[in-house]
Amino acid sequence: MTKVSPAQYPCDMDRLRALMQAAGMDAILAWGGANFRYVTGFANYFDNPGGSVALIPADPALEPMILVASWVEDAARADNRLGTIRTYPLWIEIGDVEQVRAGTAKETPKPSPRFDLGANMRSLAQALAERGLDAGRIGIEMNSVSAQAFQLLTEALPRARFAEAAGVFTDLRLYKTDWEIACMVKATQLAETGLLAVADAPLQGLDTVGLKQIYDAAVTDALAGDPDSGFNGTRVTASIGGAVSPVISGGPRVTGEELVFFDCAVSIHGYGSDTGRTLTFGAPGPEARRIMDAVCAGMDAAIPLLVPGTPMCDVFRAGQDAVRAAGLPWYTRGHIGHTMGLGMGEQGPYLSPVETRPLEPGMVIALETPLYMRGLGGFQVEECFVITTEGHRRFTTLPRDFLQARL
């Protein structure tokens, strides 16, 4: 990967405005997180709730605006692709070297303990008013906004009407550019490098922390000498043996008699992979073999349906029904996969029984039919695909089965 350039920013502002207009929104607020990064191109270090907001009017004649802490202003000006930047003070002291040298530096009051959320909401209200939108219909991510912030915002904008904007952002980010896909392909390759390193390392006596240390070291070693890789971190969700709850630290240790559930990701320029396998030490027992075969049967039945035009619910039914038919008639899930993009977590829409949206070219999908069997272990086979005009392309290269590990 090379350093991201403004030309690679994936957000299509014309499409965003069209989606907003179709939803009857006069403006939309990207409330930090992945959506803020997506529309601005700026990965905000101080991405605190109510402290990292982008305002985009539906009318292209009105300038967008971002609100960030003064501490990150320089970085925002370097990376932000939108217009005006408003800043607010933090609790920290930021001096100006020229003023200090000239003896003109002055004491400036600071918010305590961190920043003034109410002042930020009033700043947003002022920005909307300056654009004639303070009585408009404003899209906002309700699941990202705290009750306190929303109350302060509505008090500052008594005439505004607020609407849920999650669907607009989902539709906006659904179709990936070639650059976004390349990021996720690279992330998947690195995740596999880490997973294979875990399988090849001596694991006797290690807990999930030890497993993650091996994984992280392999990923970072693979990136050595590539300062423009865009590496943004890793994720590991693991459990050892029949205690299937994921453990961040402590918990069971590897003895060689158990299964190891290992789900992992790498982030490249913020775009995450999603890969998973179950590790076994030697040949699995007949019960574990039967379950893994059923899990793989679900994958094998669902994958041929990953083509344009297939309703997502049809992919779900094919996968779940195949697992049931393979000997687990009680097997039931709420979804068997999800779309992918910015972030290393699940993103909607999902391959679920209630999602009728068809698959379309440019969608990136993580498909999985896992089973968490208390008393035995977690069974995971998760793979990533991009939907193409001809069908799909698989990112994952690992065999669809147990991954053999060693002690």
Tab-separated table of C-alpha atoms in Angstrom:
chain	number	residue	atom	x	y	z
A	1	MET	CA	0.000	0.000	0.000
A	2	THR	CA	1.043	3.588	-0.498
A	3	LYS	CA	0.204	6.656	1.529
A	4	VAL	CA	-3.439	7.594	1.034
A	5	SER	CA	-4.002	10.553	-1.277
A	6	PRO	CA	-7.079	12.788	-1.474
A	7	ALA	CA	-7.958	11.151	-4.800
A	8	GLN	CA	-8.413	7.830	-2.962
A	9	TYR	CA	-10.951	9.105	-0.439
A	10	PRO	CA	-13.953	6.893	-1.160
A	11	CYS	CA	-16.786	9.209	-0.125
A	12	ASP	CA	-18.908	10.324	-3.071
A	13	MET	CA	-20.354	13.617	-1.838
A	14	ASP	CA	-22.824	13.847	-4.705
A	15	ARG	CA	-24.189	10.443	-3.789
A	16	LEU	CA	-24.355	11.390	-0.115
A	17	ARG	CA	-26.348	14.505	-0.933
A	18	ALA	CA	-28.682	12.505	-3.181
A	19	LEU	CA	-29.298	10.006	-0.368
A	20	MET	CA	-29.933	12.846	2.072
A	21	GLN	CA	-32.382	14.513	-0.275
A	22	ALA	CA	-34.189	11.216	-0.864
A	23	ALA	CA	-34.507	10.846	2.922
A	24	GLY	CA	-35.825	14.405	3.271
A	25	MET	CA	-32.781	15.648	5.194
A	26	ASP	CA	-31.484	19.201	4.975
A	27	ALA	CA	-28.173	18.268	6.599
A	28	ILE	CA	-26.464	15.306	8.190
A	29	LEU	CA	-24.082	14.971	11.139
A	30	ALA	CA	-21.370	12.297	11.046
A	31	TRP	CA	-20.894	11.717	14.761
A	32	GLY	CA	-17.299	10.581	15.025
A	33	GLY	CA	-16.101	7.063	14.361
A	34	ALA	CA	-16.050	5.390	10.967
A	35	ASN	CA	-18.622	7.672	9.348
A	36	PHE	CA	-16.694	10.798	10.349
A	37	ARG	CA	-13.511	9.299	8.915
A	38	TYR	CA	-15.323	8.195	5.769
A	39	VAL	CA	-16.747	11.611	4.877
A	40	THR	CA	-13.717	13.665	5.952
A	41	GLY	CA	-10.726	11.420	5.187
A	42	PHE	CA	-9.391	12.371	8.620
A	43	ALA	CA	-8.628	9.716	11.233
A	44	ASN	CA	-9.166	11.791	14.360
A	45	TYR	CA	-6.966	10.794	17.286
A	46	PHE	CA	-9.272	12.641	19.701
A	47	ASP	CA	-12.427	10.927	18.451
A	48	ASN	CA	-14.504	11.464	21.575
A	49	PRO	CA	-18.338	11.433	21.598
A	50	GLY	CA	-19.488	14.934	20.784
A	51	GLY	CA	-15.923	15.985	20.085
A	52	SER	CA	-15.540	14.843	16.482
A	53	VAL	CA	-18.450	15.814	14.235
A	54	ALA	CA	-18.841	16.560	10.525
A	55	LEU	CA	-21.735	18.663	9.223
A	56	ILE	CA	-22.706	18.164	5.578
A	57	PRO	CA	-25.617	20.171	4.123
A	58	ALA	CA	-27.741	18.586	1.419
A	59	ASP	CA	-27.423	21.757	-0.647
A	60	PRO	CA	-24.023	21.676	-2.415
A	61	ALA	CA	-23.944	25.482	-2.327
A	62	LEU	CA	-23.583	25.333	1.470
A	63	GLU	CA	-20.106	24.557	2.791
A	64	PRO	CA	-19.549	21.499	4.998
A	65	MET	CA	-17.868	21.914	8.376
A	66	ILE	CA	-16.036	19.739	10.866
A	67	LEU	CA	-15.744	20.230	14.614
A	68	VAL	CA	-12.541	18.936	16.223
A	69	ALA	CA	-10.375	19.696	19.225
A	70	SER	CA	-7.743	22.413	18.840
A	71	TRP	CA	-5.145	19.791	19.752
A	72	VAL	CA	-5.718	17.985	16.408
A	73	GLU	CA	-6.282	21.077	14.250
A	74	ASP	CA	-2.975	20.780	12.369
A	75	ALA	CA	-3.632	17.153	11.472
A	76	ALA	CA	-7.212	17.971	10.470
A	77	ARG	CA	-6.067	20.703	8.112
A	78	ALA	CA	-3.596	18.305	6.505
A	79	ASP	CA	-6.049	15.411	5.970
A	80	ASN	CA	-9.582	16.790	6.037
A	81	ARG	CA	-11.254	16.891	2.609
A	82	LEU	CA	-14.227	19.003	3.709
A	83	GLY	CA	-14.447	22.750	4.206
A	84	THR	CA	-14.464	24.866	7.351
A	85	ILE	CA	-12.815	23.606	10.532
A	86	ARG	CA	-14.163	24.727	13.905
A	87	THR	CA	-12.128	23.918	16.969
A	88	TYR	CA	-12.755	23.830	20.701
A	89	PRO	CA	-10.347	23.829	23.660
A	90	LEU	CA	-9.354	20.834	25.726
A	91	TRP	CA	-7.985	20.687	29.252
A	92	ILE	CA	-4.420	20.601	27.942
A	93	GLU	CA	-2.108	23.583	27.562
A	94	ILE	CA	-0.971	24.351	24.012
A	95	GLY	CA	1.646	27.063	23.832
A	96	ASP	CA	2.937	29.089	20.889
A	97	VAL	CA	6.701	29.106	20.760
A	98	GLU	CA	6.915	32.569	19.195
A	99	GLN	CA	4.690	34.070	21.893
A	100	VAL	CA	6.699	32.353	24.605
A	101	ARG	CA	9.975	33.656	23.157
A	102	ALA	CA	8.533	37.155	22.828
A	103	GLY	CA	7.155	37.094	26.351
A	104	THR	CA	3.589	37.681	25.132
A	105	ALA	CA	2.088	34.328	26.100
A	106	LYS	CA	-1.052	34.746	28.193
A	107	GLU	CA	-2.908	32.562	30.621
A	108	THR	CA	-6.014	31.053	28.990
A	109	PRO	CA	-8.788	29.355	30.988
A	110	LYS	CA	-9.295	25.665	30.224
A	111	PRO	CA	-12.375	23.452	30.489
A	112	SER	CA	-12.325	20.931	33.302
A	113	PRO	CA	-12.049	18.045	33.504
A	114	ARG	CA	-11.786	17.556	29.702
A	115	PHE	CA	-13.988	19.619	27.329
A	116	ASP	CA	-17.314	21.453	27.348
A	117	LEU	CA	-19.867	19.255	25.571
A	118	GLY	CA	-22.551	21.910	25.831
A	119	ALA	CA	-20.313	24.468	24.136
A	120	ASN	CA	-19.676	21.995	21.313
A	121	MET	CA	-23.395	21.483	20.778
A	122	ARG	CA	-23.921	25.245	20.700
A	123	SER	CA	-21.104	25.507	18.160
A	124	LEU	CA	-22.863	22.957	15.942
A	125	ALA	CA	-26.112	24.863	16.342
A	126	GLN	CA	-24.383	28.088	15.330
A	127	ALA	CA	-22.883	26.433	12.239
A	128	LEU	CA	-26.322	25.177	11.213
A	129	ALA	CA	-27.863	28.601	11.813
A	130	GLU	CA	-25.184	30.297	9.702
A	131	ARG	CA	-26.262	28.014	6.865
A	132	GLY	CA	-29.959	28.659	7.433
A	133	LEU	CA	-30.510	25.096	8.630
A	134	ASP	CA	-31.327	25.586	12.309
A	135	ALA	CA	-35.010	24.825	11.620
A	136	GLY	CA	-34.272	22.050	9.144
A	137	ARG	CA	-34.502	18.272	9.262
A	138	ILE	CA	-31.123	17.040	10.489
A	139	GLY	CA	-29.879	13.481	10.073
A	140	ILE	CA	-28.015	12.124	13.073
A	141	GLU	CA	-26.689	8.723	14.149
A	142	MET	CA	-28.981	8.087	17.099
A	143	ASN	CA	-27.097	4.998	18.261
A	144	SER	CA	-23.870	7.015	18.512
A	145	VAL	CA	-25.194	10.028	20.406
A	146	SER	CA	-25.436	9.986	24.184
A	147	ALA	CA	-28.632	11.096	25.884
A	148	GLN	CA	-26.750	14.041	27.382
A	149	ALA	CA	-25.360	15.215	24.044
A	150	PHE	CA	-28.722	14.853	22.313
A	151	GLN	CA	-30.466	16.842	25.036
A	152	LEU	CA	-27.879	19.614	24.766
A	153	LEU	CA	-28.163	19.615	20.987
A	154	THR	CA	-31.957	19.823	20.990
A	155	GLU	CA	-31.810	22.650	23.529
A	156	ALA	CA	-29.429	24.534	21.239
A	157	LEU	CA	-31.631	23.805	18.202
A	158	PRO	CA	-35.217	24.071	19.470
A	159	ARG	CA	-36.698	24.398	15.977
A	160	ALA	CA	-34.753	21.597	14.310
A	161	ARG	CA	-36.207	18.180	13.583
A	162	PHE	CA	-33.927	15.164	13.904
A	163	ALA	CA	-34.047	11.958	11.859
A	164	GLU	CA	-32.145	8.684	12.076
A	165	ALA	CA	-29.238	8.773	9.627
A	166	ALA	CA	-27.813	5.267	10.064
A	167	GLY	CA	-29.486	4.009	6.891
A	168	VAL	CA	-28.048	6.848	4.823
A	169	PHE	CA	-24.513	6.071	5.971
A	170	THR	CA	-25.032	2.332	5.413
A	171	ASP	CA	-26.145	2.942	1.827
A	172	LEU	CA	-23.349	5.450	1.258
A	173	ARG	CA	-20.581	3.073	2.335
A	174	LEU	CA	-22.008	-0.129	0.861
A	175	TYR	CA	-20.202	-0.169	-2.483
A	176	LYS	CA	-16.431	-0.246	-2.256
A	177	THR	CA	-13.901	1.410	-4.536
A	178	ASP	CA	-10.917	-0.493	-5.913
A	179	TRP	CA	-8.738	1.234	-3.310
A	180	GLU	CA	-11.007	0.180	-0.440
A	181	ILE	CA	-11.033	-3.399	-1.727
A	182	ALA	CA	-7.233	-3.386	-1.998
A	183	CYS	CA	-7.023	-2.292	1.651
A	184	MET	CA	-9.215	-5.199	2.763
A	185	VAL	CA	-7.348	-7.709	0.594
A	186	LYS	CA	-4.076	-6.577	2.207
A	187	ALA	CA	-5.672	-6.749	5.655
A	188	THR	CA	-6.871	-10.301	4.959
A	189	GLN	CA	-3.417	-11.392	3.797
A	190	LEU	CA	-1.872	-10.006	6.962
A	191	ALA	CA	-4.506	-11.633	9.159
A	192	GLU	CA	-3.738	-14.982	7.559
A	193	THR	CA	-0.028	-14.383	8.153
A	194	GLY	CA	-0.747	-13.842	11.824
A	195	LEU	CA	-3.098	-16.805	12.102
A	196	LEU	CA	-0.632	-19.160	10.440
A	197	ALA	CA	2.096	-17.900	12.771
A	198	VAL	CA	-0.087	-18.795	15.761
A	199	ALA	CA	-0.659	-22.286	14.372
A	200	ASP	CA	3.071	-22.761	13.763
A	201	ALA	CA	4.263	-21.526	17.172
A	202	PRO	CA	4.637	-23.684	20.299
A	203	LEU	CA	1.414	-22.955	22.197
A	204	GLN	CA	1.722	-25.194	25.250
A	205	GLY	CA	0.703	-23.276	28.378
A	206	LEU	CA	-0.347	-20.074	26.626
A	207	ASP	CA	-3.583	-18.193	27.327
A	208	THR	CA	-5.368	-15.891	24.881
A	209	VAL	CA	-2.921	-13.075	25.655
A	210	GLY	CA	-0.038	-15.277	24.563
A	211	LEU	CA	-1.871	-16.207	21.363
A	212	LYS	CA	-2.484	-12.554	20.536
A	213	GLN	CA	1.140	-11.655	21.176
A	214	ILE	CA	2.234	-14.199	18.561
A	215	TYR	CA	-0.386	-12.937	16.119
A	216	ASP	CA	0.522	-9.270	16.597
A	217	ALA	CA	4.251	-9.931	16.274
A	218	ALA	CA	3.787	-11.803	12.990
A	219	VAL	CA	1.638	-9.028	11.528
A	220	THR	CA	4.023	-6.245	12.515
A	221	ASP	CA	7.037	-8.244	11.284
A	222	ALA	CA	5.329	-8.651	7.906
A	223	LEU	CA	4.942	-4.863	7.715
A	224	ALA	CA	8.573	-4.078	8.601
A	225	GLY	CA	10.109	-1.685	6.110
A	226	ASP	CA	6.763	-0.443	4.815
A	227	PRO	CA	6.116	2.934	6.489
A	228	ASP	CA	3.219	3.655	4.119
A	229	SER	CA	1.346	0.414	4.814
A	230	GLY	CA	-1.562	2.214	6.461
A	231	PHE	CA	-1.481	-0.250	9.368
A	232	ASN	CA	-3.990	0.749	12.059
A	233	GLY	CA	-3.918	-2.229	14.420
A	234	THR	CA	-5.273	-5.727	14.984
A	235	ARG	CA	-8.148	-7.532	16.661
A	236	VAL	CA	-8.221	-11.035	18.151
A	237	THR	CA	-11.281	-12.818	19.544
A	238	ALA	CA	-10.201	-16.154	20.998
A	239	SER	CA	-11.283	-18.876	23.370
A	240	ILE	CA	-9.534	-22.036	24.513
A	241	GLY	CA	-11.414	-25.277	25.065
A	242	GLY	CA	-14.990	-25.742	26.169
A	243	ALA	CA	-15.231	-22.360	27.876
A	244	VAL	CA	-16.412	-20.686	24.666
A	245	SER	CA	-16.680	-17.143	26.032
A	246	PRO	CA	-13.971	-14.938	24.482
A	247	VAL	CA	-11.319	-14.011	27.049
A	248	ILE	CA	-9.251	-10.839	26.850
A	249	SER	CA	-6.740	-11.970	29.449
A	250	GLY	CA	-6.287	-14.944	31.714
A	251	GLY	CA	-8.656	-17.881	31.404
A	252	PRO	CA	-7.791	-21.396	30.224
A	253	ARG	CA	-4.372	-22.264	28.882
A	254	VAL	CA	-3.479	-24.536	25.988
A	255	THR	CA	-2.804	-28.146	26.946
A	256	GLY	CA	-3.139	-29.764	23.504
A	257	GLU	CA	-6.332	-31.629	24.430
A	258	GLU	CA	-8.712	-28.872	23.349
A	259	LEU	CA	-9.890	-26.799	20.397
A	260	VAL	CA	-8.849	-23.154	20.062
A	261	PHE	CA	-11.329	-20.714	18.530
A	262	PHE	CA	-9.489	-17.873	16.784
A	263	ASP	CA	-11.220	-14.982	15.006
A	264	CYS	CA	-8.975	-12.129	13.915
A	265	ALA	CA	-8.599	-8.943	11.915
A	266	VAL	CA	-6.078	-6.397	10.713
A	267	SER	CA	-6.825	-2.788	9.824
A	268	ILE	CA	-5.243	-1.091	6.802
A	269	HIS	CA	-6.079	2.602	6.452
A	270	GLY	CA	-8.966	1.835	8.793
A	271	TYR	CA	-10.373	-0.989	6.631
A	272	GLY	CA	-10.593	-4.269	8.493
A	273	SER	CA	-10.429	-7.908	7.512
A	274	ASP	CA	-12.434	-10.620	9.256
A	275	THR	CA	-10.979	-14.127	9.292
A	276	GLY	CA	-11.491	-17.100	11.553
A	277	ARG	CA	-10.476	-20.715	12.012
A	278	THR	CA	-10.489	-23.299	14.789
A	279	LEU	CA	-7.111	-24.709	15.767
A	280	THR	CA	-6.702	-28.357	16.693
A	281	PHE	CA	-3.693	-30.317	17.945
A	282	GLY	CA	-3.553	-33.512	15.942
A	283	ALA	CA	-6.582	-35.228	14.457
A	284	PRO	CA	-9.872	-33.977	15.910
A	285	GLY	CA	-12.175	-36.452	17.625
A	286	PRO	CA	-15.194	-37.827	15.766
A	287	GLU	CA	-17.630	-35.446	17.462
A	288	ALA	CA	-15.551	-32.390	16.593
A	289	ARG	CA	-15.059	-33.701	13.066
A	290	ARG	CA	-18.808	-34.091	12.567
A	291	ILE	CA	-19.500	-30.550	13.776
A	292	MET	CA	-16.802	-28.967	11.617
A	293	ASP	CA	-18.118	-30.840	8.585
A	294	ALA	CA	-21.577	-29.396	9.255
A	295	VAL	CA	-20.178	-25.888	9.665
A	296	CYS	CA	-18.298	-26.222	6.372
A	297	ALA	CA	-21.410	-27.598	4.672
A	298	GLY	CA	-23.130	-24.334	5.535
A	299	MET	CA	-20.308	-22.355	3.959
A	300	ASP	CA	-20.264	-24.571	0.872
A	301	ALA	CA	-23.999	-24.087	0.359
A	302	ALA	CA	-23.944	-20.320	0.846
A	303	ILE	CA	-20.889	-19.410	-1.236
A	304	PRO	CA	-22.394	-20.208	-4.686
A	305	LEU	CA	-25.162	-17.698	-3.914
A	306	LEU	CA	-22.693	-14.838	-3.487
A	307	VAL	CA	-23.586	-13.378	-6.873
A	308	PRO	CA	-25.328	-10.168	-7.926
A	309	GLY	CA	-29.070	-10.264	-7.479
A	310	THR	CA	-29.246	-12.854	-4.693
A	311	PRO	CA	-31.303	-11.562	-1.753
A	312	MET	CA	-29.212	-11.636	1.411
A	313	CYS	CA	-31.909	-13.646	3.158
A	314	ASP	CA	-31.515	-16.416	0.550
A	315	VAL	CA	-27.812	-16.708	1.369
A	316	PHE	CA	-28.751	-16.973	5.044
A	317	ARG	CA	-31.325	-19.706	4.489
A	318	ALA	CA	-28.999	-21.753	2.295
A	319	GLY	CA	-26.199	-21.645	4.866
A	320	GLN	CA	-28.319	-22.338	7.936
A	321	ASP	CA	-30.360	-25.062	6.240
A	322	ALA	CA	-27.203	-26.854	5.096
A	323	VAL	CA	-25.767	-26.929	8.616
A	324	ARG	CA	-29.039	-28.358	9.881
A	325	ALA	CA	-29.154	-30.948	7.109
A	326	ALA	CA	-25.597	-32.019	7.925
A	327	GLY	CA	-26.607	-33.286	11.351
A	328	LEU	CA	-27.305	-30.230	13.503
A	329	PRO	CA	-31.087	-29.756	13.066
A	330	TRP	CA	-31.286	-27.306	15.994
A	331	TYR	CA	-28.651	-24.940	14.573
A	332	THR	CA	-30.074	-21.388	14.519
A	333	ARG	CA	-28.413	-18.005	14.027
A	334	GLY	CA	-29.572	-14.430	13.593
A	335	HIS	CA	-27.223	-13.936	10.627
A	336	ILE	CA	-24.371	-15.762	8.895
A	337	GLY	CA	-22.340	-12.791	7.773
A	338	HIS	CA	-22.155	-9.091	7.205
A	339	THR	CA	-20.726	-6.386	5.022
A	340	MET	CA	-17.246	-5.009	5.637
A	341	GLY	CA	-15.505	-1.661	5.388
A	342	LEU	CA	-14.062	0.897	7.785
A	343	GLY	CA	-13.558	-0.669	11.192
A	344	MET	CA	-12.820	-4.187	12.381
A	345	GLY	CA	-16.307	-5.067	13.617
A	346	GLU	CA	-19.526	-6.291	12.048
A	347	GLN	CA	-21.350	-3.858	9.792
A	348	GLY	CA	-24.804	-3.939	8.284
A	349	PRO	CA	-26.531	-4.962	6.198
A	350	TYR	CA	-26.348	-8.568	7.358
A	351	LEU	CA	-26.875	-11.937	5.712
A	352	SER	CA	-29.956	-12.446	7.840
A	353	PRO	CA	-33.456	-13.923	7.467
A	354	VAL	CA	-35.001	-10.442	7.412
A	355	GLU	CA	-32.661	-8.693	4.936
A	356	THR	CA	-34.167	-8.777	1.440
A	357	ARG	CA	-31.620	-6.410	-0.113
A	358	PRO	CA	-29.903	-8.090	-3.090
A	359	LEU	CA	-26.173	-8.520	-3.360
A	360	GLU	CA	-24.579	-6.077	-5.805
A	361	PRO	CA	-21.127	-5.632	-7.339
A	362	GLY	CA	-18.773	-3.753	-5.050
A	363	MET	CA	-20.173	-5.149	-1.802
A	364	VAL	CA	-17.575	-6.817	0.433
A	365	ILE	CA	-18.990	-9.670	2.502
A	366	ALA	CA	-17.739	-11.698	5.462
A	367	LEU	CA	-19.448	-15.108	5.469
A	368	GLU	CA	-19.447	-17.375	8.515
A	369	THR	CA	-21.419	-20.290	9.984
A	370	PRO	CA	-19.785	-20.667	13.398
A	371	LEU	CA	-20.936	-22.745	16.348
A	372	TYR	CA	-19.962	-22.228	19.979
A	373	MET	CA	-20.288	-25.592	21.742
A	374	ARG	CA	-19.970	-25.303	25.521
A	375	GLY	CA	-17.975	-28.191	26.897
A	376	LEU	CA	-16.228	-28.802	23.574
A	377	GLY	CA	-15.107	-25.555	21.942
A	378	GLY	CA	-15.778	-22.955	19.290
A	379	PHE	CA	-16.003	-23.900	15.621
A	380	GLN	CA	-15.194	-21.114	13.201
A	381	VAL	CA	-14.724	-20.825	9.472
A	382	GLU	CA	-15.039	-17.212	8.323
A	383	GLU	CA	-14.080	-15.941	4.893
A	384	CYS	CA	-14.227	-12.675	2.959
A	385	PHE	CA	-15.491	-12.008	-0.562
A	386	VAL	CA	-16.166	-9.115	-2.890
A	387	ILE	CA	-19.201	-9.345	-5.135
A	388	THR	CA	-18.235	-8.842	-8.782
A	389	THR	CA	-20.244	-8.497	-11.975
A	390	GLU	CA	-19.458	-12.156	-12.745
A	391	GLY	CA	-20.033	-13.535	-9.246
A	392	HIS	CA	-17.536	-13.112	-6.431
A	393	ARG	CA	-13.839	-13.075	-5.603
A	394	ARG	CA	-12.552	-14.747	-2.450
A	395	PHE	CA	-9.973	-12.898	-0.358
A	396	THR	CA	-9.348	-15.793	2.025
A	397	THR	CA	-6.807	-18.445	0.979
A	398	LEU	CA	-6.782	-20.774	4.003
A	399	PRO	CA	-8.229	-24.287	3.678
A	400	ARG	CA	-11.868	-24.477	4.778
A	401	ASP	CA	-11.336	-26.812	7.730
A	402	PHE	CA	-9.569	-27.084	11.062
A	403	LEU	CA	-6.169	-25.399	11.152
A	404	GLN	CA	-3.565	-27.758	12.531
A	405	ALA	CA	-1.479	-26.292	15.355
A	406	ARG	CA	1.444	-27.570	17.370
A	407	LEU	CA	2.480	-27.605	20.981
